[in-house]
XYZ file of C-alpha atoms in Angstrom:
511
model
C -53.040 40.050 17.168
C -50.196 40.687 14.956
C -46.960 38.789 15.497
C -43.610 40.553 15.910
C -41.348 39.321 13.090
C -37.771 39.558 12.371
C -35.513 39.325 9.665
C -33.327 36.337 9.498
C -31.074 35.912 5.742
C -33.537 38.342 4.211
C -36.487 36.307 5.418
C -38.978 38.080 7.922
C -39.958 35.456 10.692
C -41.711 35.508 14.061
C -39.668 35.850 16.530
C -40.430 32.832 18.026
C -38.933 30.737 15.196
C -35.338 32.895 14.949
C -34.071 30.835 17.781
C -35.047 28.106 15.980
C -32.902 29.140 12.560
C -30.307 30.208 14.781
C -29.971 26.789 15.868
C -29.898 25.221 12.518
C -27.631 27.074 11.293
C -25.254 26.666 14.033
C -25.981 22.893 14.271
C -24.671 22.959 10.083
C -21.820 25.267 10.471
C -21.008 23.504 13.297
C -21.198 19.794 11.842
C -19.016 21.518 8.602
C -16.699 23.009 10.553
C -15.620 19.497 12.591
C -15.886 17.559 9.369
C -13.380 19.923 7.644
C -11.069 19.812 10.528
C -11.037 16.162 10.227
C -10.297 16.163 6.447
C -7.550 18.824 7.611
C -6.071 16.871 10.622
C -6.413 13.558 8.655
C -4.521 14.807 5.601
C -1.857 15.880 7.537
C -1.489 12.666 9.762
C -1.492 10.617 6.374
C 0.914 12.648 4.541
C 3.058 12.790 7.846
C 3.135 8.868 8.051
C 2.791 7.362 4.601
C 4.265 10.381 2.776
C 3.244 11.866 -0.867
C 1.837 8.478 -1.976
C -0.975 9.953 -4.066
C -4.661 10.406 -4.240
C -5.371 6.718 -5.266
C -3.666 5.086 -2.519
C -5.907 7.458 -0.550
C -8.922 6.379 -2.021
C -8.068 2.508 -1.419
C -6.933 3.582 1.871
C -10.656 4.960 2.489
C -12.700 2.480 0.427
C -11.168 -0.779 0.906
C -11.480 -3.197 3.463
C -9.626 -1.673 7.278
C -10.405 -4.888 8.767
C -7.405 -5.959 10.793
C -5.763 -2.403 10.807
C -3.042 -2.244 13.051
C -3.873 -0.809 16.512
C -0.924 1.078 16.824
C -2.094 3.080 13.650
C -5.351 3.195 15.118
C -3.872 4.688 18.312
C -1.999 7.179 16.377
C -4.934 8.269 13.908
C -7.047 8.710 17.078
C -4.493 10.713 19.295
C -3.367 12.659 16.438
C -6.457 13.636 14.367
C -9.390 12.580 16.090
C -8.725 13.864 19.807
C -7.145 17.693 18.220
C -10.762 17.539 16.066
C -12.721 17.317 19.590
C -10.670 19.476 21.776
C -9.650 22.078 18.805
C -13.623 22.204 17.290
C -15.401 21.902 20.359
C -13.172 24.941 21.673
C -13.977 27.023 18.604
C -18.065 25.701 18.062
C -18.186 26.845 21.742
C -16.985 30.202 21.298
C -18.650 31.080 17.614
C -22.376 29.769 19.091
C -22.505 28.214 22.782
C -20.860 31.353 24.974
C -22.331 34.414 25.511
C -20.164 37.231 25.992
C -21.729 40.448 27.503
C -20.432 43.633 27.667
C -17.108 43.230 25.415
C -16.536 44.036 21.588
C -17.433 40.228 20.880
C -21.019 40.536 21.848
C -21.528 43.193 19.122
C -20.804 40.310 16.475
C -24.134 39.248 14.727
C -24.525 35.591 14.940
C -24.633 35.530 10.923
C -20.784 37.128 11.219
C -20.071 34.668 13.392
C -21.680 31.772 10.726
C -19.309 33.605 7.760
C -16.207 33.045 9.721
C -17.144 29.686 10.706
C -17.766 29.176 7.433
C -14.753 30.535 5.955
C -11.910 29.096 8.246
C -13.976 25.690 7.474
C -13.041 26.396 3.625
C -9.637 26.767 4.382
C -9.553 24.055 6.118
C -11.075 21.984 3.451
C -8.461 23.604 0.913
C -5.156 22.632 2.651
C -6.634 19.297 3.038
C -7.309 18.845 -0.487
C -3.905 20.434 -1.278
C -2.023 17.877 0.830
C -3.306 14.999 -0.598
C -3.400 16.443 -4.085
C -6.872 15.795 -4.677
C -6.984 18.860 -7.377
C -3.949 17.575 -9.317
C -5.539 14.141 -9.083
C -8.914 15.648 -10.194
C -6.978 17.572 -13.271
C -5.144 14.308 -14.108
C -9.160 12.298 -14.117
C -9.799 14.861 -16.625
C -7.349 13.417 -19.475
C -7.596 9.676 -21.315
C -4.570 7.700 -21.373
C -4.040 5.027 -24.319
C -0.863 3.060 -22.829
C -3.398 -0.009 -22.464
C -4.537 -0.013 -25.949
C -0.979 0.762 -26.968
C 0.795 -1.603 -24.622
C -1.076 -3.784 -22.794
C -0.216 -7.535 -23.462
C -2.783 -10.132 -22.092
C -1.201 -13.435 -20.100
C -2.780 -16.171 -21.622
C -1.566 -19.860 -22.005
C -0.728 -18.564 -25.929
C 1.815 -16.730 -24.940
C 3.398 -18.332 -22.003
C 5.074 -21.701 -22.437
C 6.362 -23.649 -19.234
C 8.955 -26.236 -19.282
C 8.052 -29.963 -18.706
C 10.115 -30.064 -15.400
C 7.732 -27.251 -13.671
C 9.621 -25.635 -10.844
C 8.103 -24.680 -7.464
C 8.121 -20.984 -6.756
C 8.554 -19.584 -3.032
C 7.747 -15.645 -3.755
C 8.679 -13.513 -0.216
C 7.024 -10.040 -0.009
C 9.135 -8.022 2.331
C 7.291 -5.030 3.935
C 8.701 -1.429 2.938
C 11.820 -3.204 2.382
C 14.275 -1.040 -0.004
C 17.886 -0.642 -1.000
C 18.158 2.614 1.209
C 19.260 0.768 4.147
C 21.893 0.093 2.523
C 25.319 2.032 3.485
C 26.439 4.502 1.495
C 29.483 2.719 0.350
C 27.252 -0.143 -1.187
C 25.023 2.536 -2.703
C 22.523 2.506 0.302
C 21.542 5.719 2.666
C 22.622 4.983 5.785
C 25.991 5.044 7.312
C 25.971 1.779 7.822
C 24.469 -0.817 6.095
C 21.257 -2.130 8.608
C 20.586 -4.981 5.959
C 23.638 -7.001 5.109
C 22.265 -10.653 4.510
C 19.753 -9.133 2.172
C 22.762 -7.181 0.516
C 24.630 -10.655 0.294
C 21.755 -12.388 -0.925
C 21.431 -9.905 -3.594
C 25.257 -10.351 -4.446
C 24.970 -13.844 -4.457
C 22.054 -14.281 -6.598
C 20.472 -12.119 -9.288
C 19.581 -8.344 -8.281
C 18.373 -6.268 -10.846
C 19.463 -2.728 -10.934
C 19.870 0.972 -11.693
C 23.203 1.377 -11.487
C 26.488 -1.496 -11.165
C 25.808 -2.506 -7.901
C 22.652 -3.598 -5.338
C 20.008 -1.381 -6.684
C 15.969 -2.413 -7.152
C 12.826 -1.292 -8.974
C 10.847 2.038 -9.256
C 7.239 2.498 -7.897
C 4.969 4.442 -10.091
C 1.586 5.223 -9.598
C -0.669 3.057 -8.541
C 2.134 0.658 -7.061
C 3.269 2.358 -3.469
C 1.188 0.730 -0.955
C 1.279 -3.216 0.018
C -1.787 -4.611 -1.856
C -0.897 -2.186 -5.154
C 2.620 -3.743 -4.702
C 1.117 -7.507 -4.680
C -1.070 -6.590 -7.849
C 1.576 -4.605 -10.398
C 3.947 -7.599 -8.846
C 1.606 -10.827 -10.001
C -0.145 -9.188 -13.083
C 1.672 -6.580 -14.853
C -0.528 -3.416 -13.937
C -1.231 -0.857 -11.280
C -3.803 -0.394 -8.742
C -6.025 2.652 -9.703
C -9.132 4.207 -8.086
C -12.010 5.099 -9.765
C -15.138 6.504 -8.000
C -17.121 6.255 -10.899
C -16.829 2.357 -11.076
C -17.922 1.547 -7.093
C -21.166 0.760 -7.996
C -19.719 -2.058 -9.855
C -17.992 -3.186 -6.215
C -14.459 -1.864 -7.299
C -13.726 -2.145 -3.547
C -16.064 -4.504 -2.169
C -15.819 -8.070 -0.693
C -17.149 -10.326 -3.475
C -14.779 -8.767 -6.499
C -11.278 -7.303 -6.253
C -9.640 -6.631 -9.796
C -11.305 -9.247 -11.451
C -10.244 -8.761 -15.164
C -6.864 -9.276 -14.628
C -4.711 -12.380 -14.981
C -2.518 -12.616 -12.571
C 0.560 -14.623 -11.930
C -1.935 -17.395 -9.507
C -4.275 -17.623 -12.341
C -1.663 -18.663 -14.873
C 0.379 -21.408 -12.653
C -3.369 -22.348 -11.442
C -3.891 -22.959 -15.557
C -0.953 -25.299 -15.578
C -1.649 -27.438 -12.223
C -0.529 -25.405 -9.406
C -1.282 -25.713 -5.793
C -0.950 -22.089 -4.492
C -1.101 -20.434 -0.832
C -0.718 -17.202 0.322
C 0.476 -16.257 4.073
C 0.369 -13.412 5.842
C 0.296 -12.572 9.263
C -2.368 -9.813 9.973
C -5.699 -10.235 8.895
C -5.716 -11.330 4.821
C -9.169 -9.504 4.634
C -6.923 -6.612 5.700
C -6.978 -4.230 1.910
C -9.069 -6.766 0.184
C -5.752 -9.196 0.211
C -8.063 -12.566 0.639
C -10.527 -11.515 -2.238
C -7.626 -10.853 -4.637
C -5.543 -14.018 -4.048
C -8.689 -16.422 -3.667
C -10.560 -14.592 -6.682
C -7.512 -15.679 -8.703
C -7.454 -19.157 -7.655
C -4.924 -18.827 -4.598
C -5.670 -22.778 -3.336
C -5.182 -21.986 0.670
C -4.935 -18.334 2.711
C -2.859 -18.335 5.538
C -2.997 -15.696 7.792
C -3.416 -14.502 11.456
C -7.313 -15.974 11.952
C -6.065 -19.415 11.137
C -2.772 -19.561 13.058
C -4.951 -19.435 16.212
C -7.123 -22.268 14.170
C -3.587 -24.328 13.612
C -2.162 -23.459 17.341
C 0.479 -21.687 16.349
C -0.488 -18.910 18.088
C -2.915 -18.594 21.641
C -6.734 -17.674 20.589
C -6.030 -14.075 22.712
C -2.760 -13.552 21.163
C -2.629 -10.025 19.543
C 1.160 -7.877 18.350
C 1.520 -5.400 15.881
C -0.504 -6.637 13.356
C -1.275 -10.148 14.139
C 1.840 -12.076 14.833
C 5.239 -11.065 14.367
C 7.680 -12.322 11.376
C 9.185 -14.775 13.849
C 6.028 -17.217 14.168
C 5.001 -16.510 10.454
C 8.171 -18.447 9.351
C 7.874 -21.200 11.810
C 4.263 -20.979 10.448
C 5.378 -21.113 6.338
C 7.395 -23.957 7.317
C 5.140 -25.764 8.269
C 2.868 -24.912 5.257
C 5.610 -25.281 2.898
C 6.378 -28.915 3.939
C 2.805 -30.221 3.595
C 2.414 -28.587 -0.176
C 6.092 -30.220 -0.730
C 4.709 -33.660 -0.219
C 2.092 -33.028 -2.973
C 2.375 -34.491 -6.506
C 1.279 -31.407 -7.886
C 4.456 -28.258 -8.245
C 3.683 -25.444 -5.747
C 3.735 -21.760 -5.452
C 3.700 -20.219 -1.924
C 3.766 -16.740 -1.340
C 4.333 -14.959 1.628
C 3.846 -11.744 3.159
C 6.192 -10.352 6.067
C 4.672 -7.303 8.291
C 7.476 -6.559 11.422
C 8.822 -3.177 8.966
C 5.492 -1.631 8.512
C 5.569 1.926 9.997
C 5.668 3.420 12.504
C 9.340 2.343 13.546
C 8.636 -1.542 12.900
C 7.549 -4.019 15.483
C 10.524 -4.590 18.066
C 10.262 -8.880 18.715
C 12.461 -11.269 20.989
C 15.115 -11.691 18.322
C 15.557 -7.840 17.528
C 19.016 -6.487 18.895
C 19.478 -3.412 20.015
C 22.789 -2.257 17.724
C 21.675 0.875 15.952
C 19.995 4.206 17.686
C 16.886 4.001 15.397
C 14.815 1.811 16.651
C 13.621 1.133 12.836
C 16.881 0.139 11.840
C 17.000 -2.257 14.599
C 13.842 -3.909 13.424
C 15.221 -4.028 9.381
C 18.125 -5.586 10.262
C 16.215 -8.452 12.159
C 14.050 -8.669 9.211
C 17.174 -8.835 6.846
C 18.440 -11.721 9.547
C 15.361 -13.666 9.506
C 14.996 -13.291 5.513
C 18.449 -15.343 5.143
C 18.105 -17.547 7.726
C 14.589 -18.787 6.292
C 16.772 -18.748 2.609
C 19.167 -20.819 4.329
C 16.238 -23.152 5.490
C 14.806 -23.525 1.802
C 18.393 -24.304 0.812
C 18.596 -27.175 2.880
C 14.966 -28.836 1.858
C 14.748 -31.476 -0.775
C 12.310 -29.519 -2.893
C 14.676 -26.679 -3.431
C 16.506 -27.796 -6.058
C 13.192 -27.241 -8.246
C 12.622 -24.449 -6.320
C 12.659 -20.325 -7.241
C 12.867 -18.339 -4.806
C 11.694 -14.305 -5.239
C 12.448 -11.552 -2.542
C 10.597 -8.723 -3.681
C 9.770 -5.441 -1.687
C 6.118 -4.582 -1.225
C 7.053 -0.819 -1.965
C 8.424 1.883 -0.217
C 8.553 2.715 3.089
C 6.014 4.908 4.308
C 7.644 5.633 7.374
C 7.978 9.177 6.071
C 9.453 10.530 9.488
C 12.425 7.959 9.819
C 12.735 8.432 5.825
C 12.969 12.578 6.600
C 15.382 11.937 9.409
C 17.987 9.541 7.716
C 17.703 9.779 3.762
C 18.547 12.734 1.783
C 16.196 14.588 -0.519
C 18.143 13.689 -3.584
C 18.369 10.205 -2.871
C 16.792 8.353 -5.487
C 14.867 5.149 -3.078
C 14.245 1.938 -5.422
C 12.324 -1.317 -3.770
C 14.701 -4.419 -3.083
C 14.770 -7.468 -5.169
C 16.215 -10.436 -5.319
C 15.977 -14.543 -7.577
C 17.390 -16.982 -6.131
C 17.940 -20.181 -7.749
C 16.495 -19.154 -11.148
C 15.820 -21.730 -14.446
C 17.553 -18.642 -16.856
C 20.562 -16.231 -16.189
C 21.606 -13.374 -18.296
C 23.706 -10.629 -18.945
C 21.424 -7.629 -18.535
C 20.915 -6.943 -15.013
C 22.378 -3.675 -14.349
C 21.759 -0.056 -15.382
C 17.891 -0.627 -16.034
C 14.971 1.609 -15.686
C 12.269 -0.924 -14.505
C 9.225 -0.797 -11.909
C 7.552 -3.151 -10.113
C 5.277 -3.861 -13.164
C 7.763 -5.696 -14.505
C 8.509 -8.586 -11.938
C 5.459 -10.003 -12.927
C 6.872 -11.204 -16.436
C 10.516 -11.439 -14.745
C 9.241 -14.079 -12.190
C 7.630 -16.344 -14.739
C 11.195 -16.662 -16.747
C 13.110 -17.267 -13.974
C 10.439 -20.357 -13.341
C 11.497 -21.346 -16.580
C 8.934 -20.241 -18.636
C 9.155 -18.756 -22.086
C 7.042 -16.265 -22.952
C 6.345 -14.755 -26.401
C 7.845 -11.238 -26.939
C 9.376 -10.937 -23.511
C 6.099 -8.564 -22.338
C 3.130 -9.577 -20.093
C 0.791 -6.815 -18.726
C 2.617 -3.516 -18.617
C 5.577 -5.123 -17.599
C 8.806 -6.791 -19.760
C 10.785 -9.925 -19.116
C 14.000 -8.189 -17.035
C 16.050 -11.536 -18.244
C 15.509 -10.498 -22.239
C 17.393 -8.244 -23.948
C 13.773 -6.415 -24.457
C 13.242 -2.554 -23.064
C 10.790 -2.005 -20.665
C 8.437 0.888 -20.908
C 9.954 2.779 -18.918
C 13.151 3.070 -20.597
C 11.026 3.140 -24.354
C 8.803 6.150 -22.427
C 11.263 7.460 -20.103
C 10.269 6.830 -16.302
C 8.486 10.279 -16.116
C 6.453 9.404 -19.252
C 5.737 6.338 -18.266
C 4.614 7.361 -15.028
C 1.833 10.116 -16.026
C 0.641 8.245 -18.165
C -0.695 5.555 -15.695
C -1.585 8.824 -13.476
C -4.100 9.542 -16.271
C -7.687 8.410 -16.502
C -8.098 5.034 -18.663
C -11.822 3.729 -19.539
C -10.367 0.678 -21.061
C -8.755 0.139 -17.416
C -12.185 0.776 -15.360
C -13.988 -1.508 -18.086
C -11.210 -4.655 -18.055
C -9.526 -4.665 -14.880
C -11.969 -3.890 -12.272
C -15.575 -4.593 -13.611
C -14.331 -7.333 -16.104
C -16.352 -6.002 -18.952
C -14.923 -6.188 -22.796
């Protein structure tokens, strides 16, 4: 008995297996079309948080380490992507293959129409996501060789750094998002009204290097605009690129993080430092703990062993962790113990209360401005100095540097659309306190984070040969940095570019 068949993509069937390819193919367009609206949704949520960051920090962002993520992000990501992919797919995978409509115009659409437009709004959706996060200009830019490593790369090594026989302590503070835009206008700021004046003073006080005459701070290229990219161009002299051709050499993974550069730890480890590094989230959080222990970082502080020193309650959970308030009392602490050591010592630490969204709102946070952001930067800026001010008063600090650095920029791209203008050119805060050199050359320089790296060694008192160390120059010598030899756009497309030499020295540590 003959079998009636029908034709399904060209293919004659029985008719007992079209259901069946019906279903198949509605399962896959179906699975497509919520993964694209994901990609969409997601894009969209980053760029609306973090802002135009770039591709790589996107890559990081989905390859590194989450453990530890805050759970107000987590909240956000879930209310604002993942619930509009269920309600908003479900709706539409529902009416293109679930619901049968008789009797109208709709029924009269073949199920393999239905699969093309499914099929098509899923491309679109797959092409505004990749246009958001630039994923085509980032492709384009993979596609050209860069040669500013084998042109200007200079490697630390005990050769070219010299310390002084007095070795000084160094307290480095890495203030989250924290930049000169909060500044008022008048002192060359953003804002009305200036939501960080003890950082301003500090800045006054001390050494700030800048763009201009006044408070100004450091540019951000690529590879440098997220917290652990800041840490890395900050302590070794070069950015923090992706490369999805190097994973299988655990680029990302738990064992290895950047493991062919020398960073500032592993130089003042070279010359008998004891070193720590505080935080208070998670330091697994962005491969943070690999990176810092990897390059001989003595002791990691963070929000695990608070709970393990009683500074905090085993069940105790905020924002990230703990809020700045207890990680001071907690780097006190810290800092006294290493101070009682023979050895010099380097702490650095990590501050989290002005991540986005809007900062973390703790007991000591007034409520003067109508932005509840600005409230939380100006108890950050309060804290900062008041922790300075406890430094000051120590016996150590006499021997003692002290860096303020911002991590980057904020990412809190919806209080930075609200308050900043569009031709407002942001630069990251920074600030030496107590440094072994001084110098005339302060003001009106192009620099980036890249070079703090060298700048922090000098101001330790250490001389280093030709004033250069990674991609970064010695801001104390009267030596140009790249990026006023390249110009800053130059400078910055050219780390935006593809680099084997980078993929084969930095992160699999292969000459």
């Amino acid at each position: 008995m003959m079998t009636k068949t029908e034709s399904v993509i060209g293919i004659n069937l029985p008719k007992n297996k079209k259901k069946v390819w019906y279903n198949v193919w509605g399962i896959l367009c179906s699975a497509f079309l919520i993964f694209t609206l994901l990609l969409h949704l997601s894009a969209s949520w980053y760029i609306r948080h973090y802002g135009e960051t770039g591709f790589d920090s996107v890559i990081f962002t989905l390859l590194s380490n989450i453990k530890g993520t805050s759970n107000e992000l987590l909240i956000s990501f879930c209310l604002e992507s993942a619930l509009p992919m269920v309600l908003c797919g479900g709706a539409l995978i529902y009416v293109l293959f679930i619901r049968k409509f008789k009797k109208t115009w709709y029924s009269k659409i073949r199920f393999w129409h239905k699969a093309a437009i499914s099929l098509f709004f899923s491309m679109l959706l797959l092409l505004h996501a990749g246009t958001k996060v630039d994923i085509f200009g980032y492709i384009q830019k993979m596609m050209i060789q860069t040669t500013i490593y084998e042109e200007h790369f200079i490697e630390p090594c005990n050769d070219n750094i010299s310390f002084p026989d007095d070795k000084r302590n160094l307290i480095y503070i890495f203030l989250e998002s924290m930049e000169t835009s909060y500044m008022s206008e008048t002192e060359g700021g953003a804002l009305p009204e200036n939501v960080m004046p003890e950082l301003t003073r500090l800045a006054k006080e001390n050494i700030n290097f800048s763009q201009n005459d006044g408070i100004g701070g450091f540019l951000t290229p690529s590879g440098t605009g997220w917290t652990v990219a800041g840490m890395v161009s900050q302590t070794s002299g070069v950015p923090l690129k992706g490369s999805v051709g190097a994973l299988g050499n655990n680029e990302y993974g738990t064992e290895e993080f950047m493991p062919g550069v020398v960073s500032l730890s592993d130089i003042l480890s070279q010359n008998g430092y004891k070193q720590a590094l505080m935080v208070g989230s998670d330091a697994s959080y962005a491969n943070r703990r690999v990176y810092f222990a990897q390059h001989n970082t003595d002791y990691i502080y963070d929000y695990i062993t608070a709970k393990e020193d009683s500074i905090i309650d085993d069940d105790y959970y905020v924002w990230w962790g703990m809020e700045d308030e207890l990680l001071f009392e907690y780097a006190k602490d810290k800092i006294r113990q290493m101070a009682k050591e023979p050895e010099p010592f380097s702490f650095t630490l990590l501050t989290v209360d002005t991540h986005f969204p809007d900062g973390y709102v703790c007991d000591l946070c007034k409520n003067r401005f109508n932005e509840q952001y600005n409230n939380v930067i100006s108890c950050a800026s309060h804290q900062v100095e008041k922790f300075v001010n406890w430094i000051k008063r120590q016996d150590f600090f006499e021997n003692t540097t002290i860096v303020i650095c911002g991590d980057h920029l904020s990412m809190d791209n919806q209080y930075i659309t609200r308050n900043v203008p569009d031709n407002y050119e942001r630069r990251v805060y920074n600030c030496f306190i107590n440094s072994a050199v001084t110098g005339e050359n302060y003001k009106n320089r192009i620099f980036t984070s890249l070079d703090i790296f060298p700048t922090t060694l000098a101001a330790m008192g250490c001389d280093i040969k030709g004033d250069r160390l990674g991609l970064g120059t010695n801001l104390f010598s009267q030596e140009q940095t790249l990026a006023e030899k390249m110009g800053y756009e130059e400078f910055d497309r050219a780390l935006l570019y593809s680099s084997n030499y980078y993929i084969k020295k930095f992160l699999i540590n292969q000459e």
